[in-house]
Structure formats: C-alpha cells, structure tokens
Amino acid sequence: MSELKLQPYLDKIELTKQRIQNKTFVEKTAIQGLCLLGTRIAELQNYVFLDKMQKKANRKRFYQDFKKKNKQHKKKIKKKKFIKKKKIVVQLEQPIGDQGELKIKKTHTLRNSSCYACPSSYPFHLFKKQQKPNFLENKKKIQKVIVRNI
C-alpha cells in the first residue's frame, strides 16, 4: 500500500533527474541554485515568523515582570504609609561661651525612629533605635521635650 501511494512521487523524482541529465552544465547549476534559494527563502520566512513569535513572547514576559514589580512596589508603598511617624522636637536652651544671657533654642526632629547623627552642640546623641535619651543626666540642659505625631 505504501509503495503504491509513493509511486507518483517517485516517478516525478525520476523525471526531474532525467531532465537535469539532459540539460547542459550551466542549466544544471542554475536549477540547483534555484532549489537552494527556494529552501533558503523558506527557512528565512520561517525564521522571521519564529522571531516575531519570540519577540511577542518576550514582550509578554517583560510586561508580566513589570506588572509584578509594580505590584511589589505598590505593596511596599502601602506598608510604608502605615508607619506612624513621631516627630520628636527637643528644644534646648544653652548659654554660648562668655555671654550667659544669650539663650539658643534648637529643635531636633526624628523620622521613623532611625538614628540621625546629631550636631556636637547637643548634650546627647538622640535616639539609637527605640532607645530613649537619658533625660536624668541632661535634665538641667533640656528645657522642653515635645513629642507629637505627624
């Protein structure tokens, strides 16, 4: 059964072989060249198609990643919003040098209970994570400590 089905194709192949044998060398090379060109064009078309498909897939993947990152970023922002910021204002009254009369009021603010380096003029270093400053030692120097929520 399979030989009967293949017979017409085999006949065609033999016919083309005979035709090529009858033709001159130049014609033969031209035919072979055309065949090669045809296969190359088909490959190229297929490649271009595949390339387009791949580009589409890559684009989809990129957008999916972008969406995921965006979602994560939004989640982070949402989490950050819920942190209560306490603004700690420490007003100091210090005499400067020889002029005992001059009193300076300085304010110091803190965000997210993280530690910011204080200037050297402050009597203590403010807030290392969730540590309260030692008010007992510096009672005389500090006039007011105001803690309020923003």
PDB file of C-alpha atoms in Angstrom:
ATOM      1  CA  MET A   1       0.000   0.000   0.000  1.00  0.00           C
ATOM      2  CA  SER A   2       2.748   2.439   0.948  1.00  0.00           C
ATOM      3  CA  GLU A   3       4.650   1.767  -2.352  1.00  0.00           C
ATOM      4  CA  LEU A   4       1.500   2.485  -4.399  1.00  0.00           C
ATOM      5  CA  LYS A   5       0.980   5.777  -2.553  1.00  0.00           C
ATOM      6  CA  LEU A   6       4.617   6.818  -3.053  1.00  0.00           C
ATOM      7  CA  GLN A   7       4.777   5.777  -6.732  1.00  0.00           C
ATOM      8  CA  PRO A   8       3.651   9.082  -8.315  1.00  0.00           C
ATOM      9  CA  TYR A   9       6.199  10.991  -6.261  1.00  0.00           C
ATOM     10  CA  LEU A  10       8.977   8.576  -7.164  1.00  0.00           C
ATOM     11  CA  ASP A  11       8.045   8.936 -10.856  1.00  0.00           C
ATOM     12  CA  LYS A  12       8.265  12.706 -10.612  1.00  0.00           C
ATOM     13  CA  ILE A  13      11.695  12.497  -8.969  1.00  0.00           C
ATOM     14  CA  GLU A  14      12.959  10.212 -11.771  1.00  0.00           C
ATOM     15  CA  LEU A  15      11.581  12.548 -14.427  1.00  0.00           C
ATOM     16  CA  THR A  16      13.357  15.550 -12.880  1.00  0.00           C
ATOM     17  CA  LYS A  17      16.590  13.534 -12.699  1.00  0.00           C
ATOM     18  CA  GLN A  18      16.329  12.702 -16.420  1.00  0.00           C
ATOM     19  CA  ARG A  19      15.602  16.327 -17.301  1.00  0.00           C
ATOM     20  CA  ILE A  20      18.655  17.515 -15.318  1.00  0.00           C
ATOM     21  CA  GLN A  21      20.855  14.908 -17.045  1.00  0.00           C
ATOM     22  CA  ASN A  22      19.694  16.078 -20.490  1.00  0.00           C
ATOM     23  CA  LYS A  23      20.470  19.755 -19.746  1.00  0.00           C
ATOM     24  CA  THR A  24      23.824  21.493 -20.009  1.00  0.00           C
ATOM     25  CA  PHE A  25      26.118  22.174 -17.048  1.00  0.00           C
ATOM     26  CA  VAL A  26      25.070  25.839 -16.737  1.00  0.00           C
ATOM     27  CA  GLU A  27      21.389  24.976 -16.675  1.00  0.00           C
ATOM     28  CA  LYS A  28      22.028  22.285 -14.040  1.00  0.00           C
ATOM     29  CA  THR A  29      23.830  24.719 -11.739  1.00  0.00           C
ATOM     30  CA  ALA A  30      21.074  27.277 -12.241  1.00  0.00           C
ATOM     31  CA  ILE A  31      18.406  24.735 -11.240  1.00  0.00           C
ATOM     32  CA  GLN A  32      20.418  23.673  -8.172  1.00  0.00           C
ATOM     33  CA  GLY A  33      20.922  27.314  -7.261  1.00  0.00           C
ATOM     34  CA  LEU A  34      17.205  27.975  -7.554  1.00  0.00           C
ATOM     35  CA  CYS A  35      16.436  24.992  -5.360  1.00  0.00           C
ATOM     36  CA  LEU A  36      18.903  26.210  -2.731  1.00  0.00           C
ATOM     37  CA  LEU A  37      17.474  29.713  -2.950  1.00  0.00           C
ATOM     38  CA  GLY A  38      13.953  28.367  -2.507  1.00  0.00           C
ATOM     39  CA  THR A  39      14.909  26.424   0.587  1.00  0.00           C
ATOM     40  CA  ARG A  40      16.796  29.412   1.984  1.00  0.00           C
ATOM     41  CA  ILE A  41      13.812  31.711   1.423  1.00  0.00           C
ATOM     42  CA  ALA A  42      11.533  29.210   3.136  1.00  0.00           C
ATOM     43  CA  GLU A  43      13.971  28.986   6.069  1.00  0.00           C
ATOM     44  CA  LEU A  44      14.193  32.745   6.292  1.00  0.00           C
ATOM     45  CA  GLN A  45      10.426  33.169   6.229  1.00  0.00           C
ATOM     46  CA  ASN A  46      10.112  30.564   8.943  1.00  0.00           C
ATOM     47  CA  TYR A  47      12.886  32.238  10.950  1.00  0.00           C
ATOM     48  CA  VAL A  48      11.265  35.656  10.632  1.00  0.00           C
ATOM     49  CA  PHE A  49       7.955  34.177  11.759  1.00  0.00           C
ATOM     50  CA  LEU A  50       9.624  32.462  14.708  1.00  0.00           C
ATOM     51  CA  ASP A  51      11.496  35.651  15.510  1.00  0.00           C
ATOM     52  CA  LYS A  52       8.219  37.584  15.602  1.00  0.00           C
ATOM     53  CA  MET A  53       6.670  34.958  17.846  1.00  0.00           C
ATOM     54  CA  GLN A  54       9.674  35.082  20.163  1.00  0.00           C
ATOM     55  CA  LYS A  55       9.544  38.866  20.296  1.00  0.00           C
ATOM     56  CA  LYS A  56       5.870  38.664  21.217  1.00  0.00           C
ATOM     57  CA  ALA A  57       6.624  36.147  23.940  1.00  0.00           C
ATOM     58  CA  ASN A  58       9.473  38.285  25.254  1.00  0.00           C
ATOM     59  CA  ARG A  59       7.254  41.343  25.276  1.00  0.00           C
ATOM     60  CA  LYS A  60       4.575  39.446  27.216  1.00  0.00           C
ATOM     61  CA  ARG A  61       7.185  38.202  29.680  1.00  0.00           C
ATOM     62  CA  PHE A  62       8.588  41.714  30.090  1.00  0.00           C
ATOM     63  CA  TYR A  63       5.146  43.175  30.794  1.00  0.00           C
ATOM     64  CA  GLN A  64       4.364  40.391  33.255  1.00  0.00           C
ATOM     65  CA  ASP A  65       7.625  41.059  35.095  1.00  0.00           C
ATOM     66  CA  PHE A  66       6.919  44.787  35.001  1.00  0.00           C
ATOM     67  CA  LYS A  67       3.434  44.244  36.449  1.00  0.00           C
ATOM     68  CA  LYS A  68       4.834  42.020  39.207  1.00  0.00           C
ATOM     69  CA  LYS A  69       7.495  44.593  40.093  1.00  0.00           C
ATOM     70  CA  ASN A  70       4.920  47.346  40.027  1.00  0.00           C
ATOM     71  CA  LYS A  71       2.647  45.364  42.354  1.00  0.00           C
ATOM     72  CA  GLN A  72       5.524  44.718  44.737  1.00  0.00           C
ATOM     73  CA  HIS A  73       6.442  48.392  44.648  1.00  0.00           C
ATOM     74  CA  LYS A  74       2.845  49.388  45.413  1.00  0.00           C
ATOM     75  CA  LYS A  75       2.767  46.908  48.311  1.00  0.00           C
ATOM     76  CA  LYS A  76       5.947  48.447  49.711  1.00  0.00           C
ATOM     77  CA  ILE A  77       4.461  51.912  49.458  1.00  0.00           C
ATOM     78  CA  LYS A  78       1.292  50.735  51.214  1.00  0.00           C
ATOM     79  CA  LYS A  79       3.360  49.211  54.019  1.00  0.00           C
ATOM     80  CA  LYS A  80       5.348  52.411  54.391  1.00  0.00           C
ATOM     81  CA  LYS A  81       2.201  54.512  54.689  1.00  0.00           C
ATOM     82  CA  PHE A  82       1.108  52.720  57.849  1.00  0.00           C
ATOM     83  CA  ILE A  83       4.277  53.561  59.774  1.00  0.00           C
ATOM     84  CA  LYS A  84       3.411  56.236  62.297  1.00  0.00           C
ATOM     85  CA  LYS A  85       5.975  58.957  62.194  1.00  0.00           C
ATOM     86  CA  LYS A  86       6.758  60.538  65.505  1.00  0.00           C
ATOM     87  CA  LYS A  87       8.248  63.949  65.375  1.00  0.00           C
ATOM     88  CA  ILE A  88      10.417  64.489  68.385  1.00  0.00           C
ATOM     89  CA  VAL A  89      11.276  68.094  68.944  1.00  0.00           C
ATOM     90  CA  VAL A  90      13.883  68.779  71.560  1.00  0.00           C
ATOM     91  CA  GLN A  91      14.258  72.424  72.446  1.00  0.00           C
ATOM     92  CA  LEU A  92      17.488  73.264  74.127  1.00  0.00           C
ATOM     93  CA  GLU A  93      18.367  76.423  75.929  1.00  0.00           C
ATOM     94  CA  GLN A  94      22.120  76.748  76.142  1.00  0.00           C
ATOM     95  CA  PRO A  95      24.300  79.644  77.079  1.00  0.00           C
ATOM     96  CA  ILE A  96      27.001  80.282  74.488  1.00  0.00           C
ATOM     97  CA  GLY A  97      30.548  80.955  75.653  1.00  0.00           C
ATOM     98  CA  ASP A  98      31.025  84.039  77.832  1.00  0.00           C
ATOM     99  CA  GLN A  99      27.622  85.544  77.080  1.00  0.00           C
ATOM    100  CA  GLY A 100      25.489  83.813  79.652  1.00  0.00           C
ATOM    101  CA  GLU A 101      22.462  85.875  78.726  1.00  0.00           C
ATOM    102  CA  LEU A 102      22.166  84.518  75.184  1.00  0.00           C
ATOM    103  CA  LYS A 103      19.829  81.570  75.006  1.00  0.00           C
ATOM    104  CA  ILE A 104      19.514  79.484  71.826  1.00  0.00           C
ATOM    105  CA  LYS A 105      16.513  77.366  71.068  1.00  0.00           C
ATOM    106  CA  LYS A 106      17.363  74.408  68.863  1.00  0.00           C
ATOM    107  CA  THR A 107      14.949  71.851  67.508  1.00  0.00           C
ATOM    108  CA  HIS A 108      15.836  68.332  66.515  1.00  0.00           C
ATOM    109  CA  THR A 109      13.435  66.148  64.527  1.00  0.00           C
ATOM    110  CA  LEU A 110      13.424  62.401  64.030  1.00  0.00           C
ATOM    111  CA  ARG A 111      11.722  60.315  61.368  1.00  0.00           C
ATOM    112  CA  ASN A 112      10.862  56.590  61.539  1.00  0.00           C
ATOM    113  CA  SER A 113      12.779  56.159  64.811  1.00  0.00           C
ATOM    114  CA  SER A 114      16.049  55.828  62.917  1.00  0.00           C
ATOM    115  CA  CYS A 115      19.161  57.391  64.247  1.00  0.00           C
ATOM    116  CA  TYR A 116      20.447  60.612  62.733  1.00  0.00           C
ATOM    117  CA  ALA A 117      23.790  61.969  63.830  1.00  0.00           C
ATOM    118  CA  CYS A 118      23.271  64.990  65.990  1.00  0.00           C
ATOM    119  CA  PRO A 119      25.471  68.065  65.826  1.00  0.00           C
ATOM    120  CA  SER A 120      28.113  68.293  68.528  1.00  0.00           C
ATOM    121  CA  SER A 121      26.265  71.153  70.258  1.00  0.00           C
ATOM    122  CA  TYR A 122      23.632  68.711  71.550  1.00  0.00           C
ATOM    123  CA  PRO A 123      24.152  67.349  75.044  1.00  0.00           C
ATOM    124  CA  PHE A 124      23.348  63.786  73.999  1.00  0.00           C
ATOM    125  CA  HIS A 125      23.078  61.683  70.895  1.00  0.00           C
ATOM    126  CA  LEU A 126      19.402  61.320  70.060  1.00  0.00           C
ATOM    127  CA  PHE A 127      17.682  58.010  69.585  1.00  0.00           C
ATOM    128  CA  LYS A 128      19.523  54.945  68.592  1.00  0.00           C
ATOM    129  CA  LYS A 129      16.726  52.577  67.524  1.00  0.00           C
ATOM    130  CA  GLN A 130      13.936  52.815  70.076  1.00  0.00           C
ATOM    131  CA  GLN A 131      16.243  53.914  72.875  1.00  0.00           C
ATOM    132  CA  LYS A 132      15.151  56.888  74.891  1.00  0.00           C
ATOM    133  CA  PRO A 133      17.752  59.537  75.596  1.00  0.00           C
ATOM    134  CA  ASN A 134      18.948  59.663  79.158  1.00  0.00           C
ATOM    135  CA  PHE A 135      16.924  62.616  80.424  1.00  0.00           C
ATOM    136  CA  LEU A 136      18.068  62.294  84.043  1.00  0.00           C
ATOM    137  CA  GLU A 137      21.666  63.264  83.246  1.00  0.00           C
ATOM    138  CA  ASN A 138      20.662  66.108  80.959  1.00  0.00           C
ATOM    139  CA  LYS A 139      17.688  67.480  82.930  1.00  0.00           C
ATOM    140  CA  LYS A 140      19.344  70.814  83.576  1.00  0.00           C
ATOM    141  CA  LYS A 141      20.297  71.398  79.947  1.00  0.00           C
ATOM    142  CA  ILE A 142      16.960  70.457  78.387  1.00  0.00           C
ATOM    143  CA  GLN A 143      14.082  72.838  78.827  1.00  0.00           C
ATOM    144  CA  LYS A 144      11.330  71.111  76.797  1.00  0.00           C
ATOM    145  CA  VAL A 145      10.872  67.770  75.100  1.00  0.00           C
ATOM    146  CA  ILE A 146       7.848  67.790  72.873  1.00  0.00           C
ATOM    147  CA  VAL A 147       6.739  64.532  71.278  1.00  0.00           C
ATOM    148  CA  ARG A 148       3.928  64.709  68.770  1.00  0.00           C
ATOM    149  CA  ASN A 149       2.571  62.551  65.986  1.00  0.00           C
ATOM    150  CA  ILE A 150       2.654  63.907  62.476  1.00  0.00           C
TER     151      ILE A 150
END
